[in-house]
CSV table of C-alpha atoms and ligand atoms in Angstrom, one decimal:
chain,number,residue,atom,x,y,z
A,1,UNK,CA,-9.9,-9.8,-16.3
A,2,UNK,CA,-8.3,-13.1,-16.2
A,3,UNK,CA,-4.1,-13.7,-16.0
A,4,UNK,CA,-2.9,-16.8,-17.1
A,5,UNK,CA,-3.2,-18.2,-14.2
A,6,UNK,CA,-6.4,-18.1,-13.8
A,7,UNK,CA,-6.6,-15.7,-10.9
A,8,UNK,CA,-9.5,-12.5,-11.7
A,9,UNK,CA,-7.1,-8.9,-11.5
A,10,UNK,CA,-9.8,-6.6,-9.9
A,11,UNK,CA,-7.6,-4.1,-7.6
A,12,UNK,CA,-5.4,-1.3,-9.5
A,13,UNK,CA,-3.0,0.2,-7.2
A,14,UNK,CA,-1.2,3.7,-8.4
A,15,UNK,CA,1.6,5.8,-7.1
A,16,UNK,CA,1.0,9.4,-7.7
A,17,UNK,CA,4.4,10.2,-6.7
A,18,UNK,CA,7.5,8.7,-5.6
A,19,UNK,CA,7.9,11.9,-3.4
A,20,UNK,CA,7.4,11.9,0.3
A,21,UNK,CA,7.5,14.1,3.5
A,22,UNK,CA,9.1,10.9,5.8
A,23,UNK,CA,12.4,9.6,5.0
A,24,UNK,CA,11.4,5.6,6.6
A,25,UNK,CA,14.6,3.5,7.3
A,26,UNK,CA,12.9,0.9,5.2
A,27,UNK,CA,11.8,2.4,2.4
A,28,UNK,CA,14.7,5.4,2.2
A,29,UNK,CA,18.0,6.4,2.4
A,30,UNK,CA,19.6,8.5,5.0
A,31,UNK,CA,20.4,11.0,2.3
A,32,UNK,CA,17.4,10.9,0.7
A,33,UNK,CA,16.8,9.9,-3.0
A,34,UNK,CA,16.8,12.4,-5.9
A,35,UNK,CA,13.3,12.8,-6.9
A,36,UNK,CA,11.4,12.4,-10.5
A,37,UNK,CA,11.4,15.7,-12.3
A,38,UNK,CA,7.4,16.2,-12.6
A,39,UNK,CA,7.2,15.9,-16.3
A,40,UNK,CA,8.0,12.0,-15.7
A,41,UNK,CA,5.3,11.4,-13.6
A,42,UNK,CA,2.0,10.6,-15.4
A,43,UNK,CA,-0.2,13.7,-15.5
A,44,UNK,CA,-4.4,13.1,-13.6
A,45,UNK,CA,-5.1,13.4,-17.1
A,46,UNK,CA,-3.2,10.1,-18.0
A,47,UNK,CA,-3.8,8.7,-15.0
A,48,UNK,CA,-7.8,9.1,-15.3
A,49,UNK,CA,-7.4,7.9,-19.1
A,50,UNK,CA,-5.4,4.3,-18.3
A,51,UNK,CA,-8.4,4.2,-15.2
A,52,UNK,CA,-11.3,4.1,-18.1
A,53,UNK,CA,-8.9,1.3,-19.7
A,54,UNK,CA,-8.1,-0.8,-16.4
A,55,UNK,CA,-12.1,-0.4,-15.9
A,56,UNK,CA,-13.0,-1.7,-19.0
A,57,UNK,CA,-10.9,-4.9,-18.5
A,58,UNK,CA,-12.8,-5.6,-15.1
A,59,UNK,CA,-10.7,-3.6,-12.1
A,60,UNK,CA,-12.9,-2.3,-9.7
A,61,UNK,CA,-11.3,-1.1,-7.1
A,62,UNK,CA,-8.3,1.4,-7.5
A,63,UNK,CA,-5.8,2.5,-4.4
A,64,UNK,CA,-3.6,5.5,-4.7
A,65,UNK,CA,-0.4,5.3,-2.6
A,66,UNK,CA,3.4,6.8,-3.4
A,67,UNK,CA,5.5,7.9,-2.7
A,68,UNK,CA,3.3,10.1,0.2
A,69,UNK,CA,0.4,10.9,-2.4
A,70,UNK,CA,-1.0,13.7,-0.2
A,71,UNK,CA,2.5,15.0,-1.4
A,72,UNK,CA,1.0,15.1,-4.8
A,73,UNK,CA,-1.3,18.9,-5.4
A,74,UNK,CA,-4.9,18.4,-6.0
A,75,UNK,CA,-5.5,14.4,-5.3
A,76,UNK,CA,-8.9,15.0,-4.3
A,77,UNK,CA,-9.2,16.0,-8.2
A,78,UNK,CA,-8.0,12.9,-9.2
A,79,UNK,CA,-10.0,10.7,-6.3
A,80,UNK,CA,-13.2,12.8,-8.0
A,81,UNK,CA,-11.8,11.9,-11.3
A,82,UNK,CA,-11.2,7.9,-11.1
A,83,UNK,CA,-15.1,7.6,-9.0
A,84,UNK,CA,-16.4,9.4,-11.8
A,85,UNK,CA,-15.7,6.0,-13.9
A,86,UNK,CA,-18.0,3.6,-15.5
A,87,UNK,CA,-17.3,0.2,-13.1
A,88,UNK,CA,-15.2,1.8,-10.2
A,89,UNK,CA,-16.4,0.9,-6.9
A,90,UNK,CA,-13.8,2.5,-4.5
A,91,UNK,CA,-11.0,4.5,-4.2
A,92,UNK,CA,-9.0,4.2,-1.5
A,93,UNK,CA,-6.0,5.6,-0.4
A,94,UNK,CA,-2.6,4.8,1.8
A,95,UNK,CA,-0.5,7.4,3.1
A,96,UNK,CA,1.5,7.9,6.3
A,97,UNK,CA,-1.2,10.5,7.6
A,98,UNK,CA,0.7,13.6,8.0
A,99,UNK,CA,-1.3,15.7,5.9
A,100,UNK,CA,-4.5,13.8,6.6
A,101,UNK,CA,-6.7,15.9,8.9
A,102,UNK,CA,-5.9,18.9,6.4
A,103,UNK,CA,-6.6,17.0,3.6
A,104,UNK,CA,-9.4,14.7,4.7
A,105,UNK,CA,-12.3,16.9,4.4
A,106,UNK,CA,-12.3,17.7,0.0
A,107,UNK,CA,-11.3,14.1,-0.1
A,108,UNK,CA,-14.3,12.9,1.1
A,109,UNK,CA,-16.2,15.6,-0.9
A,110,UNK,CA,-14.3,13.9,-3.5
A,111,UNK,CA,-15.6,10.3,-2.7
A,112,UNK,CA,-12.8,8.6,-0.9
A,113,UNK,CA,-13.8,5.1,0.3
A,114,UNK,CA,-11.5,4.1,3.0
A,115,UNK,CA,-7.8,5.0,4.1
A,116,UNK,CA,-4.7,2.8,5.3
A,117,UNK,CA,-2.8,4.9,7.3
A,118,UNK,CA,1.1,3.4,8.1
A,119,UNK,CA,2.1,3.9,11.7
A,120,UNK,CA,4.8,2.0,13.3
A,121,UNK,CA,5.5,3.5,16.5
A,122,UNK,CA,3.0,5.4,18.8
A,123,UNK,CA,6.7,6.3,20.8
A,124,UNK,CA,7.6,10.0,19.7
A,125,UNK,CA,11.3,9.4,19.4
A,126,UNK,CA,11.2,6.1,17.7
A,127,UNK,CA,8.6,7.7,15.6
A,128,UNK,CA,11.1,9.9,14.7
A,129,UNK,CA,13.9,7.4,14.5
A,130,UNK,CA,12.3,4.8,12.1
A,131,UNK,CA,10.7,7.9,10.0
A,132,UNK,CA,13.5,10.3,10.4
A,133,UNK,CA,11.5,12.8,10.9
A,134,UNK,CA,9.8,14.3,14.7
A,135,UNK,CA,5.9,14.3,13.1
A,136,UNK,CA,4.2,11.1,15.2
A,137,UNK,CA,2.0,14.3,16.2
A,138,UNK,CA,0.7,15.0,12.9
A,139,UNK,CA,0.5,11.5,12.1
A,140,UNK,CA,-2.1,11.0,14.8
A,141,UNK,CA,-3.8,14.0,14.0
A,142,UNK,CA,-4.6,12.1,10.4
A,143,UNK,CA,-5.5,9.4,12.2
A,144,UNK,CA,-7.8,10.8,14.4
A,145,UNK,CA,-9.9,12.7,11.9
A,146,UNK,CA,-9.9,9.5,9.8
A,147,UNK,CA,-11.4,7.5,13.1
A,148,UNK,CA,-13.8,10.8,13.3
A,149,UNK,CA,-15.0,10.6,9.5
A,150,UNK,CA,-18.4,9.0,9.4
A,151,UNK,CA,-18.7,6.0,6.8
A,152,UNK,CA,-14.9,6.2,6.4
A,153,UNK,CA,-13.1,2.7,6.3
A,154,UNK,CA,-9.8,2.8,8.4
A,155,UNK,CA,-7.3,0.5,8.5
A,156,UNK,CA,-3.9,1.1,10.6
A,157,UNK,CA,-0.3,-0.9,8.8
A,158,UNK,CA,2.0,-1.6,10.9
A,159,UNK,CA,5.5,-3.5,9.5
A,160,UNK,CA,7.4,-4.6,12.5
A,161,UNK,CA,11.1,-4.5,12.2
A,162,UNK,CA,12.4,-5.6,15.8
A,163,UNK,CA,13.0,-2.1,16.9
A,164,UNK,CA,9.1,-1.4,17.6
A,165,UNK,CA,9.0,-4.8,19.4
A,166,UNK,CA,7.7,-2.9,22.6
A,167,UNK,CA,4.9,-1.1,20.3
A,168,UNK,CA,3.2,-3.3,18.7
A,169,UNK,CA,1.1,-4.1,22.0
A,170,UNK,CA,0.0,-0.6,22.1
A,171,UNK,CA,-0.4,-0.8,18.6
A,172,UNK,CA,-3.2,-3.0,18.6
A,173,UNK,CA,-4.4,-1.7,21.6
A,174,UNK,CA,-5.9,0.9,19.5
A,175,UNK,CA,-8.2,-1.7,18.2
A,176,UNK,CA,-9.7,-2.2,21.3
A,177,UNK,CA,-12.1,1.3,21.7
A,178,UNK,CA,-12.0,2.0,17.9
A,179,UNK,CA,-13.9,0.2,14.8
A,180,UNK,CA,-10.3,-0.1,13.5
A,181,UNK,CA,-8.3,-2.7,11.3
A,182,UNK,CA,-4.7,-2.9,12.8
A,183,UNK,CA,-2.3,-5.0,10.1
A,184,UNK,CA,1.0,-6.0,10.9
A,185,UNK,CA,2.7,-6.1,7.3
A,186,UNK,CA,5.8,-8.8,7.2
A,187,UNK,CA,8.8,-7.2,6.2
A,188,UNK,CA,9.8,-7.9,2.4
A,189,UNK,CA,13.3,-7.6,1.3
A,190,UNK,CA,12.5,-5.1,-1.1
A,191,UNK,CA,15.2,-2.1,-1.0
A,192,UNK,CA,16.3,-1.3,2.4
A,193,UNK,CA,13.7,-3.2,3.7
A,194,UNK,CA,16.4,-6.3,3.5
A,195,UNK,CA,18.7,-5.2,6.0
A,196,UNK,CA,16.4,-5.3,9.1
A,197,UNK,CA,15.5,-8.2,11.2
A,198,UNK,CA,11.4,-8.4,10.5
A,199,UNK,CA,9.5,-10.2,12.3
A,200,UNK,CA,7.3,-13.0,11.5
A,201,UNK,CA,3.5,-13.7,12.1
A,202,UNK,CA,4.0,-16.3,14.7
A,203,UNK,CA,6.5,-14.1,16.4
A,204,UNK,CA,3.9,-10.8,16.7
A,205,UNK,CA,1.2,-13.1,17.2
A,206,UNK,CA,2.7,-14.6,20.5
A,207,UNK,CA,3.2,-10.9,21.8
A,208,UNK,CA,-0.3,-10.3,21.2
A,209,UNK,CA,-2.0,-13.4,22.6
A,210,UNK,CA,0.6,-12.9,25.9
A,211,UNK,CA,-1.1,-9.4,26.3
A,212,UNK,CA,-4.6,-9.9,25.2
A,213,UNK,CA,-5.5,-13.9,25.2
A,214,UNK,CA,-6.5,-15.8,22.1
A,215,UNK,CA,-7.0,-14.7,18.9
A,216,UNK,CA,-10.2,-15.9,17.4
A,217,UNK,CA,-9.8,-15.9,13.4
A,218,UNK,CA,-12.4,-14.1,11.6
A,219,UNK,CA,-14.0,-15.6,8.5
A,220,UNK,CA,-14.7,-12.1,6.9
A,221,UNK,CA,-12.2,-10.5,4.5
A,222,UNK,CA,-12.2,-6.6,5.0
A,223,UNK,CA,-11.3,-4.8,1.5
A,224,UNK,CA,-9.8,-5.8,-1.2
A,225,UNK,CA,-6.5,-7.3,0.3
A,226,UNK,CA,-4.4,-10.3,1.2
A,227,UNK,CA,-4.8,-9.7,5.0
A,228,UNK,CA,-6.0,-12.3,6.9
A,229,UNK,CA,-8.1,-11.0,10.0
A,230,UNK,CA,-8.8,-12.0,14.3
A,231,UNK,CA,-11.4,-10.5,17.1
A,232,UNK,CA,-9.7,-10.1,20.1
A,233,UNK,CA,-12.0,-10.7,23.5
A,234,UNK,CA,-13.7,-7.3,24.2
A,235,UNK,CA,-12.4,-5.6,21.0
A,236,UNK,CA,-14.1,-3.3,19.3
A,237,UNK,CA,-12.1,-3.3,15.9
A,238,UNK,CA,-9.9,-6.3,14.3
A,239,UNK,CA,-5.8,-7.5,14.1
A,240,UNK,CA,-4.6,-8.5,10.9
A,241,UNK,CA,-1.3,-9.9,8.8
A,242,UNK,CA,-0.2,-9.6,5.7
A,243,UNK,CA,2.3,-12.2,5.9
A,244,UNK,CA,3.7,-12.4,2.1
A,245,UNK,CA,7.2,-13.6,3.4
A,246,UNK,CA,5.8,-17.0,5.7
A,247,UNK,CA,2.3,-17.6,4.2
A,248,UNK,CA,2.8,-16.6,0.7
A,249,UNK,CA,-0.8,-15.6,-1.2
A,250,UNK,CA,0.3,-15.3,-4.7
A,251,UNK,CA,-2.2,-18.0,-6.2
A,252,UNK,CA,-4.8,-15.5,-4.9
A,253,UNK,CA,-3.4,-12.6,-5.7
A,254,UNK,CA,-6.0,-9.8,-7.3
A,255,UNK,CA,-3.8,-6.8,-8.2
A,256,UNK,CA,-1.2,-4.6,-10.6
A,257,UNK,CA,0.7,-1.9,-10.2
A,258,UNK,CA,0.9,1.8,-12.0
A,259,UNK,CA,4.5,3.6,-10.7
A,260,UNK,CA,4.4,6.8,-10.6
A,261,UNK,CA,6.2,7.1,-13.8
A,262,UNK,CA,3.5,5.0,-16.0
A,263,UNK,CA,5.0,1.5,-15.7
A,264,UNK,CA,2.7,-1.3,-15.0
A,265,UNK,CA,4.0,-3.7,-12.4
A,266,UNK,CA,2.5,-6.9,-12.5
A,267,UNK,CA,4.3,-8.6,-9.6
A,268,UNK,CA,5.2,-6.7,-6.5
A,269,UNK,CA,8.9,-8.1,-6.7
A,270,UNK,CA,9.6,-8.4,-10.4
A,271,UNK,CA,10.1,-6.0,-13.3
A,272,UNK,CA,8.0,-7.9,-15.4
A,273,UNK,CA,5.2,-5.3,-16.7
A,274,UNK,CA,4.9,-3.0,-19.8
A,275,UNK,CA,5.7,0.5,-19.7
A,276,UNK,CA,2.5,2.7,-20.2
A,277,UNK,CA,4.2,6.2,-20.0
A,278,UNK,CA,5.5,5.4,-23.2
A,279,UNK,CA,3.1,4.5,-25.0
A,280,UNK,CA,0.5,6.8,-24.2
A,281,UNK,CA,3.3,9.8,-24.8
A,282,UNK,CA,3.9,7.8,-28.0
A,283,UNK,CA,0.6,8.6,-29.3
A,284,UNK,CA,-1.0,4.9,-29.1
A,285,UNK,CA,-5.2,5.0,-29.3
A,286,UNK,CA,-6.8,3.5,-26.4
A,287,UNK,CA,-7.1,0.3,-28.4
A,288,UNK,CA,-3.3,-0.3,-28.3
A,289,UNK,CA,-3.3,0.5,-25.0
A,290,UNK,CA,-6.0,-1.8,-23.7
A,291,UNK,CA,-4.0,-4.6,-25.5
A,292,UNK,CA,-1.1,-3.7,-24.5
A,293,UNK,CA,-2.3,-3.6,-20.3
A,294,UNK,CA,-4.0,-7.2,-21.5
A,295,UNK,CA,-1.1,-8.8,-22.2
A,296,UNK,CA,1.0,-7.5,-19.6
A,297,UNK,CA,-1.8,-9.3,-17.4
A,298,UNK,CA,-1.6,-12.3,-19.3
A,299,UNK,CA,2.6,-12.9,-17.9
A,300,UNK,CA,1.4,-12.2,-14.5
A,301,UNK,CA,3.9,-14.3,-12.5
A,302,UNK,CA,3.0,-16.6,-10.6
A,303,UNK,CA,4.4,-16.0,-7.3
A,304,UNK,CA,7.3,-14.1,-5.9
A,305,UNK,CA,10.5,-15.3,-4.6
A,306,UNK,CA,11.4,-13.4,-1.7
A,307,UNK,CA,13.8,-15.3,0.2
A,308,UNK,CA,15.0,-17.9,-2.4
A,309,UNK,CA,18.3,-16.7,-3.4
A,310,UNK,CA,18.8,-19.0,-6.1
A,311,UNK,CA,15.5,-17.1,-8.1
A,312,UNK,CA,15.6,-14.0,-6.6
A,313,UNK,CA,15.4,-11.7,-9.8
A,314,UNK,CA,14.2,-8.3,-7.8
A,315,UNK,CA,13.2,-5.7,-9.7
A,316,UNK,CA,16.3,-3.4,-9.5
A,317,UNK,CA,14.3,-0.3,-11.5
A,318,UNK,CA,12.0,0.3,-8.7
A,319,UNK,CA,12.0,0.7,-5.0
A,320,UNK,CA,9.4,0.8,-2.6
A,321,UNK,CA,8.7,4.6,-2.4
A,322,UNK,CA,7.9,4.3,-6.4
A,323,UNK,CA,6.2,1.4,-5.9
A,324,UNK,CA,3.9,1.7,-3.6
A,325,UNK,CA,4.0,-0.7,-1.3
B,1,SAM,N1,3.8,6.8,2.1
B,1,SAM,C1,2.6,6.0,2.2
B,1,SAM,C2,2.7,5.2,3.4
B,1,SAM,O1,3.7,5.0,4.1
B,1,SAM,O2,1.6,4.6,3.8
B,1,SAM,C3,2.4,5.1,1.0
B,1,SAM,C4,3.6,4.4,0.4
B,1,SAM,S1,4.4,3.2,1.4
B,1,SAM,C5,5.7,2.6,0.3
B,1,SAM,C6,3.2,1.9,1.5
B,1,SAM,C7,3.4,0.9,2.5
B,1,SAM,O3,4.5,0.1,2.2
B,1,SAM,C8,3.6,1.4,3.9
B,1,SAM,O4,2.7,0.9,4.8
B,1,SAM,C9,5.0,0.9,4.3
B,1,SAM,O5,5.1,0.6,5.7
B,1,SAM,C10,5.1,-0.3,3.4
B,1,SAM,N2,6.5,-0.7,3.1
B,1,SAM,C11,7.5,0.0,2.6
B,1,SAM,N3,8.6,-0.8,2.5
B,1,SAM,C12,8.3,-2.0,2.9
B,1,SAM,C13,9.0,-3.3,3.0
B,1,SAM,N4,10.2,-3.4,2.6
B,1,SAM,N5,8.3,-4.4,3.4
B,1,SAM,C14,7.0,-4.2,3.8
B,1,SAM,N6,6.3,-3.1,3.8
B,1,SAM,C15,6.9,-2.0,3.3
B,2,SF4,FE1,7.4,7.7,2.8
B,2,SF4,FE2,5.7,5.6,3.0
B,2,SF4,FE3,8.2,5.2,2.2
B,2,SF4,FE4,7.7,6.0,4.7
B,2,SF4,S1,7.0,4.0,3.7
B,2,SF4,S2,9.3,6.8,3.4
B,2,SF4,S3,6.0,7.3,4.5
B,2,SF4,S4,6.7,6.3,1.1
């Protein structure tokens, strides 16, 4: 459908779960946060139900993230469930790969498109400093057997966040033998995520061309995203950004957001969004509810306000491990 912006909202993006088996300095506490109880997270039943709706108002293309959503039991029931819908075109998925190679094989049964998988360090003990937690092994193990999946769309998201400075050469390395999408994600003052020193586009960019030579940009958008993409000489794959903090796409921005307790997000930053839990568990018909995602659609902001203190109205009810990302 249209906002009232004008801009088409195409891409649904779900948390299953605000749960997760990593514990990143950006996105987490030291201590940990106290989880949902289960019975507030939407049930695959809801979820599949508010898919039919989103589907009927023109989204295509649906990602399930968390939380870790390979936390959540039985996803590749759910990735099964949303394919299985009248005007869906993908489902993808982005997780931090720990349980990926276990998983992989009934996802793809299930009809998974294409995987991000977040890796910010291939350095063991910063792996395990950044995640708090020693599993960069089993990280690469889901990272592997994504590479190894035939037909399987990988892309690799990277945030830097000045302490994998020295990584993020390697990092794209990885593009070089495999048909792989590496993204460096812009740090966004979101949570935790405010506190570290992020570093911009410019700034990775001049690492990279200092290793590799010139980065040729590539006219071809891959997926449904705001990453902007360049070859490499003798690369195999591609290097992307998704720069929201110094080259802001909000006027072409495609998506909403489902928590993983049934609110719909309709701006990344702001709170702004109708809570669906609500009134699905209130008993409204899928009529109500269709009208009800509409309008929320309809106030779309316009563009976030990272940055500008003087309009910086976060969203203070959700963080990023409920969110998304
Ligand atoms: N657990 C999964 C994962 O890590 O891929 C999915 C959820 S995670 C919140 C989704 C993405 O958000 C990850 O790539 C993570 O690096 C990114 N992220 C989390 N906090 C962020 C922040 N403040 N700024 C930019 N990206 C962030
Ligand atoms: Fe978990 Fe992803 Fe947040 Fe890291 S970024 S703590 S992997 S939800």
């Amino acid at each position: 459908m249209i906002d009232g912006q004008g801009r088409t909202i195409d891409y649904l993006r779900i948390s299953v779960t605000d749960r997760c088996n990593l514990c990143c300095v950006y996105c987490m506490p030291p201590e940990g946060v106290e989880w949902m109880p289960h019975a507030d997270l939407l049930s695959y039943e809801e979820i599949i139900r508010l898919c039919h709706l989103f589907a009927r108002l023109g989204v295509r293309k649906v990602r399930l993230t968390g939380g870790e959503p390979l936390a959540r039991k039985g996803l590749p029931q759910l990735v099964a469930g949303i394919r299985a819908i009248p005007g869906i075109e993908s489902v993808s998925m982005t997780t931090n790969g720990i349980a990926l190679a276990e998983q992989l094989p009934a996802l793809l049964d299930a009809g998974l498109s294409a995987v991000n998988l977040s890796l910010d360090t291939l350095d063991r003990a910063q792996y395990a400093a950044i995640t708090r937690r020693d599993k960069l092994e089993d990280a690469l193990r889901g990272l592997h057997a994504a590479l190894d999946a035939p037909g399987l769309r990988v892309k690799l998201n990277c945030v830097p966040m000045g302490e994998n400075d020295g990584q993020l050469v390697p990092l794209a390395a990885l593009a070089q033998d495999h048909d792989l999408a590496v993204r460096f994600i812009e740090l966004m003052p979101i949570g935790l995520g405010g506190g570290l020193p992020g570093r911009t586009e410019e700034e990775v960019r001049a690492r990279l061309e200092a290793a590799f030579g010139p980065m040729i940009p590539c006219s071809e958008t891959l997926g449904a995203g705001p990453g902007h993409y360049f070859t490499l000489p003798h690369f195999l794959g591609k290097v992307g950004f998704i720069s929201a903090m110094t080259h802001q796409f909000c006027h072409q921005c495609n998506r909403v957001r489902l928590t993983a307790t049934g609110f719909l997000k309709t701006c990344l930053q702001y709170e702004t969004g109708v809570d669906l839990r609500a009134l699905l568990r209130g008993g409204a018909d899928d009529g109500v509810l269709e009208a009800a995602i509409a309008a929320a659609i309809q106030h779309k902001p316009l563009r976030h306000h990272f940055g500008d203190a003087a309009v910086q109205r976060a969203d203070e009810r959700h963080n990023m491990h409920q969110i998304g990302g």
